[in-house]
């Protein structure tokens, strides 16, 4: 029969069909691999693009977040022991602060509070010149209060003392009214008065918040320790001697204000009257002698 298909033809067709299926399967695998590669490349490109956009702060669909501000730096820690060791000479005062442990109180006030601290530091010569009263007779508590008396529990610049003069007295770290200081600003010069001590700020050692350190010429002595029997005020210096010029009211000047020449002796002065009396007696004596001679010769 002409339409009969032989077995070899069937086998050949089957083989071709299997080859076609294999080709299709390979093609499908290649297509899948191509899709996978495209997907991987696309994903990488998308990730790269997103990272670039995020780095520029322009994320699509998200609000732009400003970077958080950096915290403001706090005040620098101040080591008062190092400061007073280098400045000065303040060795005597620093030794008192260390021995009474007041330096720890000052250190805490300076670095652990927002108020800060103001110190008035006497020079070494202020202690050597202090004869009466003596600090050697003070108890440990009195010496501690004396050290605390040299500090205010607040930071004050030099310009602030002009306002302090209007609200004085100001309590110190020693506390209490008898541990207060009076301030006076005289044309920019700051004067301190504790009753026993009267001094002034001679120089500014440090004026950066939160620590202000000022040098004073005398040791500040509180009334609470030394009593209210204050020392006498020093006598004012004598006025300089100047040439005395006669004025119109002086007896040596005339009505024009010019000095008159010394008056010549006349009969109104005692010496002139004495001379006239002596001359009159001598004249009478001469006349008497002359009359005696005339009577003798006649």
CSV table of C-alpha atoms in Angstrom, one decimal:
chain,number,residue,atom,x,y,z
A,1,UNK,CA,0.0,0.0,0.0
A,2,UNK,CA,1.4,3.3,-1.0
A,3,UNK,CA,0.3,5.0,2.3
A,4,UNK,CA,2.0,2.5,4.6
A,5,UNK,CA,4.8,3.8,6.6
A,6,UNK,CA,7.7,1.6,7.1
A,7,UNK,CA,9.2,1.0,10.5
A,8,UNK,CA,12.5,2.7,9.6
A,9,UNK,CA,10.6,5.8,8.7
A,10,UNK,CA,8.8,5.7,12.1
A,11,UNK,CA,12.0,5.3,13.9
A,12,UNK,CA,13.5,8.1,12.0
A,13,UNK,CA,10.5,10.3,12.7
A,14,UNK,CA,10.7,9.4,16.4
A,15,UNK,CA,14.3,10.2,16.5
A,16,UNK,CA,13.7,13.6,14.8
A,17,UNK,CA,10.9,14.3,17.3
A,18,UNK,CA,13.2,13.5,20.2
A,19,UNK,CA,15.9,15.7,18.8
A,20,UNK,CA,13.4,18.5,18.4
A,21,UNK,CA,12.2,18.1,22.0
A,22,UNK,CA,15.8,18.2,23.1
A,23,UNK,CA,16.4,21.4,21.1
A,24,UNK,CA,13.3,23.0,22.6
A,25,UNK,CA,14.4,21.9,26.1
A,26,UNK,CA,17.8,23.4,25.6
A,27,UNK,CA,16.3,26.5,24.1
A,28,UNK,CA,14.0,26.8,27.1
A,29,UNK,CA,16.9,26.4,29.5
A,30,UNK,CA,18.9,29.0,27.6
A,31,UNK,CA,15.9,31.4,27.7
A,32,UNK,CA,15.5,30.7,31.5
A,33,UNK,CA,19.1,31.4,32.0
A,34,UNK,CA,18.8,34.5,30.0
A,35,UNK,CA,15.9,35.7,32.1
A,36,UNK,CA,17.8,34.9,35.2
A,37,UNK,CA,20.8,36.8,34.1
A,38,UNK,CA,18.6,39.8,33.1
A,39,UNK,CA,16.8,39.6,36.4
A,40,UNK,CA,20.1,39.5,38.3
A,41,UNK,CA,21.6,42.4,36.3
A,42,UNK,CA,18.4,44.4,36.7
A,43,UNK,CA,18.4,43.7,40.5
A,44,UNK,CA,22.0,44.8,40.8
A,45,UNK,CA,21.3,48.0,38.8
A,46,UNK,CA,18.3,48.7,41.0
A,47,UNK,CA,20.2,48.2,44.2
A,48,UNK,CA,23.1,50.4,42.9
A,49,UNK,CA,20.7,53.1,41.9
A,50,UNK,CA,18.9,53.0,45.2
A,51,UNK,CA,22.1,53.2,47.2
A,52,UNK,CA,23.2,56.2,45.1
A,53,UNK,CA,19.9,58.0,45.7
A,54,UNK,CA,20.0,57.2,49.5
A,55,UNK,CA,23.5,58.5,49.7
A,56,UNK,CA,22.4,61.8,48.2
A,57,UNK,CA,19.4,61.9,50.7
A,58,UNK,CA,16.8,61.7,47.9
A,59,UNK,CA,14.9,58.5,48.6
A,60,UNK,CA,11.9,58.6,46.3
A,61,UNK,CA,8.6,58.5,48.2
A,62,UNK,CA,10.3,59.2,51.5
A,63,UNK,CA,10.7,62.5,53.3
A,64,UNK,CA,14.2,64.0,53.3
A,65,UNK,CA,15.5,63.7,56.8
A,66,UNK,CA,18.0,66.4,57.9
A,67,UNK,CA,21.0,65.0,59.8
A,68,UNK,CA,20.7,65.3,63.5
A,69,UNK,CA,22.7,68.3,64.9
A,70,UNK,CA,25.8,67.4,66.8
A,71,UNK,CA,25.5,68.0,70.5
A,72,UNK,CA,27.1,71.2,71.7
A,73,UNK,CA,30.4,70.6,73.5
A,74,UNK,CA,30.2,71.1,77.2
A,75,UNK,CA,32.6,73.5,79.1
A,76,UNK,CA,36.1,72.2,79.3
A,77,UNK,CA,37.0,70.6,82.6
A,78,UNK,CA,39.0,72.9,84.8
A,79,UNK,CA,41.7,71.6,87.1
A,80,UNK,CA,42.0,74.3,89.8
A,81,UNK,CA,45.1,72.7,91.3
A,82,UNK,CA,47.0,72.8,88.1
A,83,UNK,CA,45.7,76.3,87.4
A,84,UNK,CA,46.8,77.8,90.7
A,85,UNK,CA,50.1,75.9,90.6
A,86,UNK,CA,51.1,77.6,87.3
A,87,UNK,CA,49.6,81.0,88.0
A,88,UNK,CA,50.4,83.2,90.8
A,89,UNK,CA,52.5,82.8,93.1
A,90,UNK,CA,49.5,81.3,95.0
A,91,UNK,CA,51.3,78.5,96.7
A,92,UNK,CA,50.3,79.4,100.2
A,93,UNK,CA,46.6,79.7,99.4
A,94,UNK,CA,46.7,76.5,97.4
A,95,UNK,CA,48.3,74.7,100.4
A,96,UNK,CA,45.5,75.9,102.6
A,97,UNK,CA,42.9,74.7,100.0
A,98,UNK,CA,44.5,71.2,99.8
A,99,UNK,CA,45.0,70.8,103.6
A,100,UNK,CA,41.4,71.7,104.3
A,101,UNK,CA,40.1,69.8,101.3
A,102,UNK,CA,38.2,72.9,100.2
A,103,UNK,CA,39.8,72.4,96.8
A,104,UNK,CA,37.4,69.5,96.2
A,105,UNK,CA,34.4,71.8,97.0
A,106,UNK,CA,35.7,74.4,94.5
A,107,UNK,CA,36.4,71.7,91.9
A,108,UNK,CA,32.8,70.3,92.2
A,109,UNK,CA,31.3,73.8,92.1
A,110,UNK,CA,33.3,74.7,89.0
A,111,UNK,CA,32.7,71.5,86.9
A,112,UNK,CA,29.5,69.9,88.2
A,113,UNK,CA,27.1,72.9,88.4
A,114,UNK,CA,25.8,75.4,85.8
A,115,UNK,CA,26.4,78.3,88.2
A,116,UNK,CA,30.2,78.1,88.0
A,117,UNK,CA,32.5,79.7,90.5
A,118,UNK,CA,34.4,83.0,91.2
A,119,UNK,CA,37.7,82.8,93.2
A,120,UNK,CA,39.6,85.6,94.8
A,121,UNK,CA,43.1,84.4,95.3
A,122,UNK,CA,45.6,86.2,97.6
A,123,UNK,CA,49.3,86.3,96.6
A,124,UNK,CA,51.9,84.7,98.8
A,125,UNK,CA,53.1,88.1,99.9
A,126,UNK,CA,49.6,88.8,101.3
A,127,UNK,CA,50.1,86.0,103.8
A,128,UNK,CA,53.6,87.0,104.8
A,129,UNK,CA,52.5,90.6,105.4
A,130,UNK,CA,49.6,89.5,107.6
A,131,UNK,CA,50.8,90.0,111.1
A,132,UNK,CA,47.6,90.6,113.1
A,133,UNK,CA,45.3,88.7,113.3
A,134,UNK,CA,47.3,85.5,112.9
A,135,UNK,CA,46.0,82.5,111.0
A,136,UNK,CA,48.1,80.1,113.1
A,137,UNK,CA,45.6,80.2,116.0
A,138,UNK,CA,42.5,79.2,113.9
A,139,UNK,CA,40.8,75.9,114.3
A,140,UNK,CA,40.5,73.5,111.3
A,141,UNK,CA,36.9,74.5,110.8
A,142,UNK,CA,37.7,78.2,111.0
A,143,UNK,CA,40.5,77.8,108.5
A,144,UNK,CA,38.1,75.9,106.2
A,145,UNK,CA,35.5,78.7,106.4
A,146,UNK,CA,38.3,81.2,105.7
A,147,UNK,CA,39.1,79.4,102.5
A,148,UNK,CA,35.5,79.1,101.5
A,149,UNK,CA,35.2,82.9,102.1
A,150,UNK,CA,37.4,83.5,99.1
A,151,UNK,CA,34.8,82.1,96.6
A,152,UNK,CA,31.4,83.1,95.2
A,153,UNK,CA,29.0,80.3,94.1
A,154,UNK,CA,28.5,81.9,90.7
A,155,UNK,CA,30.6,82.9,87.7
A,156,UNK,CA,31.1,86.7,87.5
A,157,UNK,CA,33.0,88.4,84.8
A,158,UNK,CA,34.7,91.8,85.4
A,159,UNK,CA,31.7,93.6,83.8
A,160,UNK,CA,29.4,91.9,86.3
A,161,UNK,CA,30.9,93.6,89.3
A,162,UNK,CA,29.5,96.9,88.4
A,163,UNK,CA,26.0,95.4,89.0
A,164,UNK,CA,27.2,93.7,92.2
A,165,UNK,CA,28.1,97.0,93.8
A,166,UNK,CA,24.3,97.9,93.7
A,167,UNK,CA,23.2,94.6,95.4
A,168,UNK,CA,26.1,94.1,97.9
A,169,UNK,CA,26.7,92.4,100.2
A,170,UNK,CA,27.1,89.1,98.3
A,171,UNK,CA,27.2,85.8,100.2
A,172,UNK,CA,30.3,83.6,99.7
A,173,UNK,CA,30.6,79.8,99.6
A,174,UNK,CA,31.2,80.0,103.4
A,175,UNK,CA,27.5,81.0,103.8
A,176,UNK,CA,25.8,83.4,106.2
A,177,UNK,CA,25.6,87.2,106.4
A,178,UNK,CA,28.8,87.4,108.4
A,179,UNK,CA,30.6,85.6,105.5
A,180,UNK,CA,29.5,88.2,102.9
A,181,UNK,CA,31.5,90.6,100.8
A,182,UNK,CA,30.8,94.2,99.6
A,183,UNK,CA,31.9,95.2,96.1
A,184,UNK,CA,32.5,98.6,94.7
A,185,UNK,CA,33.3,99.4,91.1
A,186,UNK,CA,35.5,102.5,90.8
A,187,UNK,CA,36.1,103.4,87.2
A,188,UNK,CA,36.6,99.7,86.3
A,189,UNK,CA,38.7,98.9,89.4
A,190,UNK,CA,36.9,96.3,91.6
A,191,UNK,CA,37.2,96.9,95.4
A,192,UNK,CA,36.3,94.3,98.0
A,193,UNK,CA,35.4,94.9,101.6
A,194,UNK,CA,34.9,92.2,104.2
A,195,UNK,CA,35.0,94.6,107.2
A,196,UNK,CA,38.4,93.4,108.3
A,197,UNK,CA,39.9,93.4,104.9
A,198,UNK,CA,39.8,96.1,102.3
A,199,UNK,CA,41.5,95.3,99.0
A,200,UNK,CA,41.0,95.3,95.2
A,201,UNK,CA,41.3,93.0,92.2
A,202,UNK,CA,44.8,93.6,91.0
A,203,UNK,CA,44.6,91.2,88.0
A,204,UNK,CA,42.4,88.6,86.2
A,205,UNK,CA,44.0,85.2,86.1
A,206,UNK,CA,41.1,83.4,84.3
A,207,UNK,CA,37.8,84.8,83.0
A,208,UNK,CA,36.4,81.9,80.9
A,209,UNK,CA,33.1,80.4,82.0
A,210,UNK,CA,32.5,78.5,84.3
A,211,UNK,CA,35.6,79.6,86.3
A,212,UNK,CA,36.7,83.1,87.1
A,213,UNK,CA,39.9,83.6,89.1
A,214,UNK,CA,41.0,87.1,90.3
A,215,UNK,CA,44.1,88.0,92.2
A,216,UNK,CA,43.8,90.2,95.3
A,217,UNK,CA,46.4,91.9,97.3
A,218,UNK,CA,45.2,91.0,100.8
A,219,UNK,CA,43.8,87.9,102.6
A,220,UNK,CA,40.0,88.2,103.0
A,221,UNK,CA,39.1,88.0,106.7
A,222,UNK,CA,35.5,87.4,107.7
A,223,UNK,CA,33.7,89.0,110.7
A,224,UNK,CA,32.3,85.6,111.7
A,225,UNK,CA,35.8,84.5,112.7
A,226,UNK,CA,37.5,87.7,113.8
A,227,UNK,CA,34.6,89.4,115.3
A,228,UNK,CA,32.9,92.8,114.6
A,229,UNK,CA,35.6,94.8,116.4
A,230,UNK,CA,37.0,96.0,113.2
A,231,UNK,CA,40.5,97.4,112.8
A,232,UNK,CA,40.8,101.2,112.6
A,233,UNK,CA,40.8,102.8,109.2
A,234,UNK,CA,44.3,103.9,108.1
A,235,UNK,CA,45.0,107.6,108.7
A,236,UNK,CA,44.9,109.6,105.5
A,237,UNK,CA,48.2,110.7,104.0
A,238,UNK,CA,49.2,114.3,104.9
A,239,UNK,CA,48.7,116.8,102.2
A,240,UNK,CA,51.8,117.9,100.4
A,241,UNK,CA,53.4,121.2,101.5
A,242,UNK,CA,53.1,124.0,99.0
A,243,UNK,CA,54.3,127.5,98.9
A,244,UNK,CA,51.9,129.8,100.8
A,245,UNK,CA,50.9,132.8,98.8
A,246,UNK,CA,49.3,135.7,100.8
A,247,UNK,CA,45.6,136.1,100.0
A,248,UNK,CA,43.4,139.1,100.2
A,249,UNK,CA,42.2,138.0,103.6
A,250,UNK,CA,45.6,137.6,105.1
A,251,UNK,CA,47.1,140.4,107.2
A,252,UNK,CA,50.1,140.5,105.0
A,253,UNK,CA,48.1,141.6,101.9
A,254,UNK,CA,46.4,144.8,100.9
A,255,UNK,CA,43.1,145.3,99.3
A,256,UNK,CA,44.5,144.5,95.9
A,257,UNK,CA,45.6,141.1,97.1
A,258,UNK,CA,49.3,141.9,96.9
A,259,UNK,CA,51.6,141.4,99.8
A,260,UNK,CA,52.4,144.6,101.7
A,261,UNK,CA,55.9,145.6,102.5
A,262,UNK,CA,56.9,145.5,106.2
A,263,UNK,CA,55.7,148.6,108.0
A,264,UNK,CA,58.4,151.0,109.2
A,265,UNK,CA,58.6,151.6,112.9
A,266,UNK,CA,56.6,154.6,114.2
A,267,UNK,CA,55.5,156.0,117.5
A,268,UNK,CA,52.6,153.6,117.7
A,269,UNK,CA,54.9,150.6,118.0
A,270,UNK,CA,56.3,149.5,121.4
A,271,UNK,CA,59.9,149.7,120.1
A,272,UNK,CA,59.4,153.2,118.9
A,273,UNK,CA,57.9,154.4,122.2
A,274,UNK,CA,60.8,152.8,124.1
A,275,UNK,CA,63.3,154.7,121.9
A,276,UNK,CA,61.6,158.0,122.4
A,277,UNK,CA,61.5,157.5,126.2
A,278,UNK,CA,65.3,156.7,126.2
A,279,UNK,CA,66.1,159.7,124.2
A,280,UNK,CA,64.0,162.0,126.4
A,281,UNK,CA,65.8,160.8,129.6
A,282,UNK,CA,69.2,161.2,128.0
A,283,UNK,CA,68.3,164.8,126.9
A,284,UNK,CA,67.3,165.8,130.4
A,285,UNK,CA,70.4,164.3,131.8
A,286,UNK,CA,72.6,166.3,129.4
A,287,UNK,CA,70.7,169.5,130.3
A,288,UNK,CA,71.2,168.8,134.0
A,289,UNK,CA,75.0,168.2,133.6
A,290,UNK,CA,75.3,171.3,131.4
A,291,UNK,CA,73.5,173.4,134.0
A,292,UNK,CA,75.8,172.2,136.7
A,293,UNK,CA,78.8,173.2,134.8
A,294,UNK,CA,77.4,176.7,134.2
A,295,UNK,CA,76.7,177.2,137.9
A,296,UNK,CA,80.2,176.1,138.8
A,297,UNK,CA,82.0,178.6,136.5
A,298,UNK,CA,79.7,181.5,137.4
